Short mmCIF file of C-alpha atoms and ligand atoms in Angstrom, two decimals:
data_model
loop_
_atom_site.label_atom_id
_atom_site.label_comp_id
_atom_site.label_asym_id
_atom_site.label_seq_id
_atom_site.Cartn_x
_atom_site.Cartn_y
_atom_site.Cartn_z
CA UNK A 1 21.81 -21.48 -77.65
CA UNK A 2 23.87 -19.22 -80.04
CA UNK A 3 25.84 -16.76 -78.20
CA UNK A 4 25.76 -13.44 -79.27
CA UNK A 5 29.33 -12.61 -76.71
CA UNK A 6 32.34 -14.78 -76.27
CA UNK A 7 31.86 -15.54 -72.39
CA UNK A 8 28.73 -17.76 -71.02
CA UNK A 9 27.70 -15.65 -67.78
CA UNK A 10 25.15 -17.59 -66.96
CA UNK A 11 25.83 -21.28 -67.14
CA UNK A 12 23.44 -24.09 -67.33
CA UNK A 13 20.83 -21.95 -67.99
CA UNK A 14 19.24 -21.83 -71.70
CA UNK A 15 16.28 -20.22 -73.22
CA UNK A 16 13.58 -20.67 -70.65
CA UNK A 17 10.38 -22.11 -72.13
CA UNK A 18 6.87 -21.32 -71.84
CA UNK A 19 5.32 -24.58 -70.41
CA UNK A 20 2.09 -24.29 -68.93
CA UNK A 21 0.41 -23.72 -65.48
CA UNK A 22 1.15 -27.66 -64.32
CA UNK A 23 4.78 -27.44 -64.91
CA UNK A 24 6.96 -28.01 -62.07
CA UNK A 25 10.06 -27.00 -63.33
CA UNK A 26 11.06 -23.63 -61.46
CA UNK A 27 12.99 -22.60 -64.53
CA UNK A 28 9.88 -22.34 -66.98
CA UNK A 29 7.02 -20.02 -67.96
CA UNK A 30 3.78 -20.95 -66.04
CA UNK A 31 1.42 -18.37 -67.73
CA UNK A 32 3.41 -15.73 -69.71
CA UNK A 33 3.11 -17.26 -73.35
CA UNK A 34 4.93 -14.18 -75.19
CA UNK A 35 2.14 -15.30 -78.51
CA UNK A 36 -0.66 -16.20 -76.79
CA UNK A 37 -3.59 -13.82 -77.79
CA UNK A 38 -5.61 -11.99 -74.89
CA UNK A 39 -8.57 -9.62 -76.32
CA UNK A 40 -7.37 -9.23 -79.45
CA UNK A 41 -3.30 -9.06 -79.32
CA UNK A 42 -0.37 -10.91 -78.14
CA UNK A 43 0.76 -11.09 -74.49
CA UNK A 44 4.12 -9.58 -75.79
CA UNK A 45 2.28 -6.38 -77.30
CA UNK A 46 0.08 -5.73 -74.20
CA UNK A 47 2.59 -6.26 -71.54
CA UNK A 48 6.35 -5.27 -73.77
CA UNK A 49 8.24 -6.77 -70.56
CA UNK A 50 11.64 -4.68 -70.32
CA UNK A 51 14.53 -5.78 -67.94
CA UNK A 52 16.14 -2.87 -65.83
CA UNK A 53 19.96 -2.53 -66.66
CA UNK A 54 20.40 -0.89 -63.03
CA UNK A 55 18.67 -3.33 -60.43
CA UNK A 56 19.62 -6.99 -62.70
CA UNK A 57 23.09 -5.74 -63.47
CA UNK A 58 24.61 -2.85 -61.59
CA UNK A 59 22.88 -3.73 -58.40
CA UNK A 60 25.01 -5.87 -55.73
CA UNK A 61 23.08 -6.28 -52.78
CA UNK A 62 24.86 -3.11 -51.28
CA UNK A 63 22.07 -1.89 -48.24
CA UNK A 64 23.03 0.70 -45.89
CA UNK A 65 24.24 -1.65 -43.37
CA UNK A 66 26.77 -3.48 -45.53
CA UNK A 67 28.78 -4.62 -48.65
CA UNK A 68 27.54 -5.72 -51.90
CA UNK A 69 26.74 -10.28 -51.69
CA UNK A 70 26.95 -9.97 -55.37
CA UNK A 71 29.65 -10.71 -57.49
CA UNK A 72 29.16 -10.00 -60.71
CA UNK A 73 31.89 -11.20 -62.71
CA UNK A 74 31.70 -8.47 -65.40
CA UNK A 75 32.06 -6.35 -62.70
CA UNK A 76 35.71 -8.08 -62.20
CA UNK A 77 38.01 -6.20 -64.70
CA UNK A 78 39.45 -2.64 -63.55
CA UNK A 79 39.59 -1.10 -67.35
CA UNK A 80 36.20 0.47 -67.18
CA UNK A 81 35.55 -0.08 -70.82
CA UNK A 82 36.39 -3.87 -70.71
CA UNK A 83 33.89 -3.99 -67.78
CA UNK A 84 30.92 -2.23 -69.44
CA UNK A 85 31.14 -4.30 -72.54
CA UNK A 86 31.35 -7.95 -70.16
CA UNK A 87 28.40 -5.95 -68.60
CA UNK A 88 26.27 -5.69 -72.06
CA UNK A 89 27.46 -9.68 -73.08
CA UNK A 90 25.85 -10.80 -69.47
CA UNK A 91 22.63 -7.94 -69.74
CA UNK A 92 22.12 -9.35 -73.40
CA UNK A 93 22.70 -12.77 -72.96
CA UNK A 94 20.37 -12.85 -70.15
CA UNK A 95 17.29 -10.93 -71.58
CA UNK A 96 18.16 -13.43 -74.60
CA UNK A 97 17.59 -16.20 -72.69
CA UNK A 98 14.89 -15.31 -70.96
CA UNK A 99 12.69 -14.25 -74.22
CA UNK A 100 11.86 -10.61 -72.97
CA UNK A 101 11.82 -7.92 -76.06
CA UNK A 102 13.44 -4.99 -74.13
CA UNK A 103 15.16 -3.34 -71.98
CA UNK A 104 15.56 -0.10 -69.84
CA UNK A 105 18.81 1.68 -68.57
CA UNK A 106 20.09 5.13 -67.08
CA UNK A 107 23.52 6.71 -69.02
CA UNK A 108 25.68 5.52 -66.42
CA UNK A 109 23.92 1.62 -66.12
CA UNK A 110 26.29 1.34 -69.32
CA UNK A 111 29.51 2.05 -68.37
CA UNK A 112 31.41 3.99 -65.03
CA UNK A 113 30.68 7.79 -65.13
CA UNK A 114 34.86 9.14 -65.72
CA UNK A 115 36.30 12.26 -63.99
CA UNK A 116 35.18 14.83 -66.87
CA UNK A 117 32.06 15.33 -68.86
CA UNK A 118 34.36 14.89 -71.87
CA UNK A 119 35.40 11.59 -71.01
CA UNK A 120 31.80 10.00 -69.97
CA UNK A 121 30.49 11.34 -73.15
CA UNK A 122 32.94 9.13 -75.06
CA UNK A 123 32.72 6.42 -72.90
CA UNK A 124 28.92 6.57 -73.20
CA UNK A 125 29.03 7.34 -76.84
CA UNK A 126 31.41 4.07 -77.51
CA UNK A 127 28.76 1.73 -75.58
CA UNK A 128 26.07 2.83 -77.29
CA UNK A 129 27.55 1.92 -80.51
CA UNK A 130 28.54 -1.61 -78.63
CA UNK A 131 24.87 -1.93 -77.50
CA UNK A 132 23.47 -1.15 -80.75
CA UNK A 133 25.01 -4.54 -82.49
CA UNK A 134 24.12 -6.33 -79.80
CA UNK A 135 20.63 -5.13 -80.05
CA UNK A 136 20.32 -5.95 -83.99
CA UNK A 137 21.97 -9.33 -83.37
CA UNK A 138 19.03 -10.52 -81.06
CA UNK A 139 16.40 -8.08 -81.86
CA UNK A 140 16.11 -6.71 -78.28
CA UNK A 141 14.72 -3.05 -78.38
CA UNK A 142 15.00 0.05 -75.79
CA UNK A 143 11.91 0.73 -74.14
CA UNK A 144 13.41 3.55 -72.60
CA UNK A 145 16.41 5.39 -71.61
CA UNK A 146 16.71 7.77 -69.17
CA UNK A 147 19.69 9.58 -67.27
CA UNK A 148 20.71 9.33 -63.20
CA UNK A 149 21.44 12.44 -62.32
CA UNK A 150 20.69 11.42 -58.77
CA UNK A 151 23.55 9.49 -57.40
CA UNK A 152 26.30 11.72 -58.04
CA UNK A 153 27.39 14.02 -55.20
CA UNK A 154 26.72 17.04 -57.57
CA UNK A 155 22.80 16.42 -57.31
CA UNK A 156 23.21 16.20 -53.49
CA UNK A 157 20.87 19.23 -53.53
CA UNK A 158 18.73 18.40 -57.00
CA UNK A 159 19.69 18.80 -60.38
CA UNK A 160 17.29 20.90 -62.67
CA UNK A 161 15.46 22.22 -59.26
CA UNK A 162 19.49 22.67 -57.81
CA UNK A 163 19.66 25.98 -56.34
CA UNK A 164 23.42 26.77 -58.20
CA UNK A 165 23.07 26.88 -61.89
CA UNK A 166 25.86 25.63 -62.46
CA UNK A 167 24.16 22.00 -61.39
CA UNK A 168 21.21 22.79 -63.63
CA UNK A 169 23.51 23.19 -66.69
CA UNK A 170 25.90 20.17 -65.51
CA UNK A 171 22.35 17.93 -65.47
CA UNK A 172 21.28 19.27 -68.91
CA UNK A 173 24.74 17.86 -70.57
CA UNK A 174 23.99 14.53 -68.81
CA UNK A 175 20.27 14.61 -70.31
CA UNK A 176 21.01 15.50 -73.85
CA UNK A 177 23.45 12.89 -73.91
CA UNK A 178 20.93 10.17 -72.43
CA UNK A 179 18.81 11.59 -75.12
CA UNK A 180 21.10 11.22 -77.75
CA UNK A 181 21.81 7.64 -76.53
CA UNK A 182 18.31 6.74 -76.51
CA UNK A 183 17.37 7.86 -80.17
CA UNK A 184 20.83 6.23 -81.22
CA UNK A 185 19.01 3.32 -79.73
CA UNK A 186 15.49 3.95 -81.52
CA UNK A 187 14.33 4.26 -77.82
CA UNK A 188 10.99 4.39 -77.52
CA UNK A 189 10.12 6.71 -75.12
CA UNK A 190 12.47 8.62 -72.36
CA UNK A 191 12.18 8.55 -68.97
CA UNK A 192 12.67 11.56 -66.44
CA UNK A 193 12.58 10.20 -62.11
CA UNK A 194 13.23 13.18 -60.13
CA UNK A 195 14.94 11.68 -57.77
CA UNK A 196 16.54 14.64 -56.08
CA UNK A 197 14.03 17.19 -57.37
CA UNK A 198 12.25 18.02 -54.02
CA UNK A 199 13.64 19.28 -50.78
CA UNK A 200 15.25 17.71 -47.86
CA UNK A 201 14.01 21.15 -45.42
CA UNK A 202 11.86 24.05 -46.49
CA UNK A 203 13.43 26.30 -44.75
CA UNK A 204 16.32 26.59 -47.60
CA UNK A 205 14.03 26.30 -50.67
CA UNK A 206 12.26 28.32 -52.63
CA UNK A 207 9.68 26.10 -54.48
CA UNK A 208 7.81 28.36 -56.80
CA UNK A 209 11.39 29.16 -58.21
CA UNK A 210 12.59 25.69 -58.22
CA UNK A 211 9.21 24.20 -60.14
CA UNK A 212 9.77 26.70 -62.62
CA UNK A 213 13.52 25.85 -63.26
CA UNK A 214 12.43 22.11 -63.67
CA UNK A 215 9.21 23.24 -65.81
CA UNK A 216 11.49 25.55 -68.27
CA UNK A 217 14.32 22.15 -67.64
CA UNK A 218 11.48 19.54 -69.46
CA UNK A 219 10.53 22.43 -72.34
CA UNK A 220 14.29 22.45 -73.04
CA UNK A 221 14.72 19.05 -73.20
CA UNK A 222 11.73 18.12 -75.08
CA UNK A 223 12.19 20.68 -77.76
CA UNK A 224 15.98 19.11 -78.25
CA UNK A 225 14.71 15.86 -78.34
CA UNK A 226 12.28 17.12 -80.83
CA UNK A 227 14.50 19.06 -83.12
CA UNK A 228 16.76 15.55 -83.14
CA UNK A 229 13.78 13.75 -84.40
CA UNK A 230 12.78 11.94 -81.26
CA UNK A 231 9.04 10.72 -82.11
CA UNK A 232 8.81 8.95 -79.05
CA UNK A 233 6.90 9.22 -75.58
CA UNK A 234 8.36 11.36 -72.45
CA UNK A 235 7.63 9.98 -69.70
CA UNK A 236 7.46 11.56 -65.84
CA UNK A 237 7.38 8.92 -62.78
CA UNK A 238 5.96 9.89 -59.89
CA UNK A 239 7.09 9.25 -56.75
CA UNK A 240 6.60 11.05 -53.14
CA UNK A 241 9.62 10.87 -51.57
CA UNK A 242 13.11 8.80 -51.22
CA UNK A 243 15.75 10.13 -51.36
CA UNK A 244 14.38 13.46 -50.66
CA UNK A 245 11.75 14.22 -47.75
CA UNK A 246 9.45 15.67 -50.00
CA UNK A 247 9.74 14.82 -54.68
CA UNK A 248 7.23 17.53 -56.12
CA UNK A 249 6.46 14.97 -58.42
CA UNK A 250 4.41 13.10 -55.59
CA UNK A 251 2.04 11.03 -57.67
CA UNK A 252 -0.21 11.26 -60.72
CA UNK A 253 -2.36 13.48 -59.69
CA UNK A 254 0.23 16.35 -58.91
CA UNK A 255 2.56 15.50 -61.91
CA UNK A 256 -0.38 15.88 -64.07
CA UNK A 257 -1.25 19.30 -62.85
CA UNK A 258 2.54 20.09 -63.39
CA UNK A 259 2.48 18.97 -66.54
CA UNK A 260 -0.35 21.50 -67.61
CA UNK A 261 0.66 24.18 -65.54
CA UNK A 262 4.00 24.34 -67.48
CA UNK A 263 2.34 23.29 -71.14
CA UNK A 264 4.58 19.64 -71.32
CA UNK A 265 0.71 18.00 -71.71
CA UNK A 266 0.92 17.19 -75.45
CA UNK A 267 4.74 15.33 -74.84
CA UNK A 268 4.44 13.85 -71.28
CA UNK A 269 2.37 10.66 -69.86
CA UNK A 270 3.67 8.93 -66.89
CA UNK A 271 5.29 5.74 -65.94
CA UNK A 272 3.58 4.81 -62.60
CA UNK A 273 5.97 2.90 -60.44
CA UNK A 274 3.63 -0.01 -57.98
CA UNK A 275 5.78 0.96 -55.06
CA UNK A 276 6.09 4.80 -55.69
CA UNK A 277 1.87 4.43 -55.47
CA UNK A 278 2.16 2.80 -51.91
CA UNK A 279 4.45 5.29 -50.63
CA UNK A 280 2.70 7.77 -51.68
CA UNK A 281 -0.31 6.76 -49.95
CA UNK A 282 -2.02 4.92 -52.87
CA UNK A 283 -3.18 1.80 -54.72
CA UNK A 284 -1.05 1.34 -57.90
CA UNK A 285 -5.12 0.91 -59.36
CA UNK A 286 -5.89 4.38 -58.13
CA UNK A 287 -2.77 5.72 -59.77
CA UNK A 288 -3.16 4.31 -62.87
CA UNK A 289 -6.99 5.43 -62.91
CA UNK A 290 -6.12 9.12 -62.39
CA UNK A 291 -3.96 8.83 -65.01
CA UNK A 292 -6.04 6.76 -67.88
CA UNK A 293 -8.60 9.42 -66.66
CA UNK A 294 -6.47 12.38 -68.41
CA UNK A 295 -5.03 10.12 -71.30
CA UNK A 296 -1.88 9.55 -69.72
CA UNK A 297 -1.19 6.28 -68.62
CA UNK A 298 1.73 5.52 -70.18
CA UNK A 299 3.91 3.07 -68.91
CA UNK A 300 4.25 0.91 -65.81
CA UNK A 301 7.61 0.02 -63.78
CA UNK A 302 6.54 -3.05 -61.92
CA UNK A 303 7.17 -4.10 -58.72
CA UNK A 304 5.93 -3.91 -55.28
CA UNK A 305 6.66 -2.85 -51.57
CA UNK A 306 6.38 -4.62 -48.29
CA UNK A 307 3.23 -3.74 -46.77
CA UNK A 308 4.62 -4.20 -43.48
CA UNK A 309 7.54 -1.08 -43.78
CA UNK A 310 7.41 1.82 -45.80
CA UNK A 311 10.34 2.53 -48.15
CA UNK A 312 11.02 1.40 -52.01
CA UNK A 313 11.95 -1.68 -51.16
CA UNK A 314 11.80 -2.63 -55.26
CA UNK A 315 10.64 -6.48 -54.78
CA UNK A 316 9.59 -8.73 -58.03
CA UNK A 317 5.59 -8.35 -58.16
CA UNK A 318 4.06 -11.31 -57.08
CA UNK A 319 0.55 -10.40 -55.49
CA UNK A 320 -2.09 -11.81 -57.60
CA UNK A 321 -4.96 -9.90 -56.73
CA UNK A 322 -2.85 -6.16 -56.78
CA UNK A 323 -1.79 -6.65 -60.15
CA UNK A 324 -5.42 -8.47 -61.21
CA UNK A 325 -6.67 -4.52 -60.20
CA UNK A 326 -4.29 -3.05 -62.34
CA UNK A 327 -4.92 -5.61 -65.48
CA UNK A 328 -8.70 -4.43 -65.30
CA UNK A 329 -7.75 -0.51 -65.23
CA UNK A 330 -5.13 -1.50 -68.30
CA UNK A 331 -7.69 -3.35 -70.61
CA UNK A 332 -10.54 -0.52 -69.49
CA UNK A 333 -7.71 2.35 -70.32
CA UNK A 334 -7.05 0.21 -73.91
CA UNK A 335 -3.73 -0.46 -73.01
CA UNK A 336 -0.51 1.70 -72.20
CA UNK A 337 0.27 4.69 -73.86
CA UNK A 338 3.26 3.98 -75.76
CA UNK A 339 5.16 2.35 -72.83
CA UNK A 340 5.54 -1.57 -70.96
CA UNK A 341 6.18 -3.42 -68.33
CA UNK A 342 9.63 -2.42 -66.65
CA UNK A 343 10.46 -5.13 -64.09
CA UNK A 344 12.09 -2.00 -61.81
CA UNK A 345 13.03 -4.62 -59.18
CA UNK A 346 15.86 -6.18 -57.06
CA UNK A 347 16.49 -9.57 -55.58
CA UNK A 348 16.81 -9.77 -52.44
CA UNK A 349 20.22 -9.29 -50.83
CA UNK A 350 20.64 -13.05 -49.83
CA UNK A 351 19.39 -14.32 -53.34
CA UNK A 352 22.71 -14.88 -54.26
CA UNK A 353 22.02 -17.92 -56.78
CA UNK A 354 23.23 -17.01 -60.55
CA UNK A 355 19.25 -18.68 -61.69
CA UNK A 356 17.78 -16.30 -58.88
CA UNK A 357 17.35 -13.20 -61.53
CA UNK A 358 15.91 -15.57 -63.85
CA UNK A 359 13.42 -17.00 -61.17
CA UNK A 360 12.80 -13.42 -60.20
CA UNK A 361 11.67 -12.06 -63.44
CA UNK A 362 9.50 -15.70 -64.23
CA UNK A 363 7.97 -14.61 -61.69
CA UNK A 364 7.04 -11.67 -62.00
CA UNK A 365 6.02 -11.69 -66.01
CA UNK A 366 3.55 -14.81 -64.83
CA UNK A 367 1.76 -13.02 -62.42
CA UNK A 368 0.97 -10.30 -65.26
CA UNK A 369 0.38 -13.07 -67.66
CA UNK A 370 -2.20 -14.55 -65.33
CA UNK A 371 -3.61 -11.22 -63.99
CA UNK A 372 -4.07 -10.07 -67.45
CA UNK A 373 -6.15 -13.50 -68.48
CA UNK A 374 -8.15 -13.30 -65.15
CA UNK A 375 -9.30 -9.80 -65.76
CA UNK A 376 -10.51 -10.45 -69.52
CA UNK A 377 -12.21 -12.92 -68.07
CA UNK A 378 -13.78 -10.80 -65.39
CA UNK A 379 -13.91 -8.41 -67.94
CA UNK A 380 -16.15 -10.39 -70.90
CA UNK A 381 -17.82 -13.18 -68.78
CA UNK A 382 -18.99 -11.17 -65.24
CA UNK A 383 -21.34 -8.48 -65.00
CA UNK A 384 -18.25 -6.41 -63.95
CA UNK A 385 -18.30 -3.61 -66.53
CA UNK A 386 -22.11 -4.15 -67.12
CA UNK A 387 -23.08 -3.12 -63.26
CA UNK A 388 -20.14 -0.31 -63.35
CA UNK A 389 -22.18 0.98 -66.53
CA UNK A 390 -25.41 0.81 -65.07
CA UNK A 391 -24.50 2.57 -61.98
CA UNK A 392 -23.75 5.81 -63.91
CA UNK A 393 -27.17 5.05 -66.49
CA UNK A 394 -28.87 8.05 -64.90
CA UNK A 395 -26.44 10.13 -66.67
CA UNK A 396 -27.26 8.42 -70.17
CA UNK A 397 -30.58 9.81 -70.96
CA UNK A 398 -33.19 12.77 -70.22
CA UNK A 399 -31.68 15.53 -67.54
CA UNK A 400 -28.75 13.73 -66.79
CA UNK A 401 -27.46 13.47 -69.94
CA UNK A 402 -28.64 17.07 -70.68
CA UNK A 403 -26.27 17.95 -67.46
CA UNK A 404 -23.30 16.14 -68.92
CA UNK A 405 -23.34 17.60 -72.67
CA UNK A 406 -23.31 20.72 -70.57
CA UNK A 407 -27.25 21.96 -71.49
CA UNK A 408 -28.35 22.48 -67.82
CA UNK A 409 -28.19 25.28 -65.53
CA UNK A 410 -27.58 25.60 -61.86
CA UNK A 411 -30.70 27.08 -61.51
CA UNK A 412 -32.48 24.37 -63.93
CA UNK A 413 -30.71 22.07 -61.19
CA UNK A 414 -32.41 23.92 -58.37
CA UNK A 415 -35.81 23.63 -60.45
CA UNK A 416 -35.08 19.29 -60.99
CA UNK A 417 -34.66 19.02 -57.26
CA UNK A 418 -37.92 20.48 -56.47
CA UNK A 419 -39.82 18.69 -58.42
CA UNK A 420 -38.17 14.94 -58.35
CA UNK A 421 -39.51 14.28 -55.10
CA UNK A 422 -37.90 11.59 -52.82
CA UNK A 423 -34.68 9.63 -53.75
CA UNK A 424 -34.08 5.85 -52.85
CA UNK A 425 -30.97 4.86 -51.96
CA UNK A 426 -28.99 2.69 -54.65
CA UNK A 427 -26.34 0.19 -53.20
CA UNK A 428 -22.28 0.27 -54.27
CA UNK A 429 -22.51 -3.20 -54.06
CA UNK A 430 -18.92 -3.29 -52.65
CA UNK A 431 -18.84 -6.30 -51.27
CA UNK A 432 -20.60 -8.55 -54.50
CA UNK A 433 -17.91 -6.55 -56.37
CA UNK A 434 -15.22 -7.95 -53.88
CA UNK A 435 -16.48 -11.11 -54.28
CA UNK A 436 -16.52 -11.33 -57.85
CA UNK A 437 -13.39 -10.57 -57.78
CA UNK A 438 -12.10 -12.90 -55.63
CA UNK A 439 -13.81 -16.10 -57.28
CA UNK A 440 -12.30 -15.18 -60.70
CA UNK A 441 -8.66 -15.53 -59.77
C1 XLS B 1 13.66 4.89 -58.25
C2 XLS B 1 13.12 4.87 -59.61
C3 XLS B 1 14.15 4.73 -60.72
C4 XLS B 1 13.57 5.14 -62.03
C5 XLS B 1 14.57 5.43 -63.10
O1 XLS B 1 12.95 4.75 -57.27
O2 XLS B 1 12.17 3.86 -59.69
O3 XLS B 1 14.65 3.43 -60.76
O4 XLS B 1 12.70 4.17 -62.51
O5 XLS B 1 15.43 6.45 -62.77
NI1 NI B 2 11.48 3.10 -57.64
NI1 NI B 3 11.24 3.24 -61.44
#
């Protein structure tokens, strides 16, 4: 295994191979088989599996109630700079190993935020230059890039929805150089979370104001992006709440709204988050259908909750008939919009074994691998999409179709009704559906 840094972070470990679903050996692909073609194109084009810089290598198993059981090595030295770059040997090195094509980071993944703007700018500015050898030397691209203006105290009260401007401004520096980064990169699309763009308390909030600040916020940005030659995909990613009691961009269906109302339609699709769906009271299916239904499915960060409490608890996906739903809404949709499959997830804080992030992420990219076979299966041999079809054939021909194409009147309605007589009741089928389901997977 040809190393691309000096140090070997992960030891004992090389590239792990694909080896089929009868394989024992924990360290191995089961199903993902990055060449494999699936209705009509590789594995690695439908799915583009990115690793998150912030959960596999910034995170250390830090929860509310205690210290980090992580110790990253490249976390070790104090000189920031010597840190960040260990940090890109271990980040590369892994996602090397582990045959993924990209990967997905916020400014400050890369290297400590410093005191002054000035100084992070450089800092950033030198690690992007770091990460983009690294990235020609194994052929790794940037899915994404996106920046956190979340965690510092400044955004305690939001950043372009902050009600001091001076906030708003601070958070536009921070995004135009994540967007700078990110076409350095060739990033293909950018990412904006609104973490802290909500409210904790209505009663100190003015949210028609606030929306429109984070409306004119986007324009900006875009048009910058634009003018720098960004050709890529902005994403939004919905999600309901966490940290804030209330994130106005709540799910698809309000961040599509948003997204017209302020004229961002033509730039923006999402990236739909399998947690962020739960919390907000949703299937990750139902997400991803509202937003294939406007043309603006775009990418997916994939992991999932614990159905038994209710906060992002970011775990590796690993429920076979959740993500069989959303494989059947991806091939119907024709695939993602420009985006992938962004493992946004976190061991556990007692997986503490150095092969646990690879076991983690094996995981996770077989249970798409197998969800995606099982629903072209479901797909081509069952009567799935044939019955779905049917059930809307009134609609095809005669009135129906002269309704749709937009030829009929209400009255003319009124008239149809009178005259049709009695109407039989047509099953759902729900539960043959269910079924069907269940005895493909
Ligand atoms: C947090 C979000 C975050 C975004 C990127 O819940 O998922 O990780 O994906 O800022
Ligand atoms: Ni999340
Ligand atoms: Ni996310």
């Amino acid at each position: 295994m040809p190393l691309i840094g000096n140090t070997e972070f992960f030891k004992g470990i090389g590239r792990i191979p694909y080896e089929g679903k009868d394989s024992d050996n924990p360290l191995a692909f089961k199903f993902y088989e990055a060449d494999r073609p699936v209705d009509g194109k590789p594995m690695r084009e439908h799915f583009k599996f990115a690793v998150a810089y912030w959960h596999s290598f910034c995170g250390t198993g830090a929860d509310p109630f205690g210290t980090g059981t992580l110790q990253h090595p490249w976390d070790a030295p104090s000189d920031p700079m010597e840190a960040a770059r260990q940090k890109a040997d271990a980040a590369f090195e892994f996602i090397t190993k582990l045959g993924f094509d990209y990967f997905c980071f916020h400014d400050f993944d890369l290297v400590r935020e410093a005191p002054s703007l000035k100084e992070s700018e450089g800092r950033l500015g030198y690690m992007v230059s770091y990460i983009k050898d690294k990235m020609a030397a194994s052929g790794v691209k940037l899915l994404w890039g996106t920046a956190n203006c979340f965690s510092h105290p400044r955004y305690m009260n939001g950043a372009a929805t902050n009600p001091d401007f001076r906030v708003l401004a601070r958070a536009a520096a921070q995004v135009k150089g994540a967007l700078d980064a990110t076409i350095a990169l060739g990033g293909e699309n950018y990412v904006f979370w609104g973490g802290r763009e909500g409210y904790m308390s209505l009663l100190n909030t003015n949210v028609k104001r606030e929306l429109d600040h984070l409306g004119r916020f986007l324009s900006l940005a875009r048009d910058y992006a634009r003018a720098q030659g960004f050709k890529g995909t902005f994403f939004i990613e919905p999600k309901p709440m966490e940290p804030m009691k209330h994130q106005y961009d709540y799910d698809a269906a309000a961040v599509i709204g948003f997204l017209h109302q302020y004229g961002l339609e033509d730039d923006f699709k999402l990236n739909l988050e399998v947690n962020h769906a739960t919390l907000a009271g949703h299937s990750m299916q139902h997400e991803m259908e509202i937003a294939a239904a406007h043309g603006m499915l775009g990418s997916i960060d994939a992991n999932r909750g614990d159905y038994q409490n209710g906060w992002d608890t970011d775990q590796f996906p690993n429920n076979l008939n959740e993500v069989t739903l959303m494989m059947l809404t991806l091939l119907e949709a024709g695939g993602l919009k420009g985006g992938g499959i962004n493992f946004d997830a976190k061991l556990r804080r007692n997986s503490t074994d150095a092969e646990d992030l690879f076991l983690a992420h094996i995981g996770g990219a077989d249970t798409f691998a197998r969800a995606l076979l099982i629903a072209d299966r479901i797909l081509k041999e069952s009567t799935y999409r044939e019955f779905r079809r049917k059930r809307y054939a009134s609609f095809d021909t005669g009135k129906g179709k002269e309704f749709e194409t937009g030829r009929l009147t209400f009255t003319e309605l009124h008239d149809i009704a009178r005259q049709q007589g009695s109407i039989p009741l047509t099953s759902g089928k729900q539960e043959f559906l269910e079924n069907l389901i269940n005895r493909h997977l």
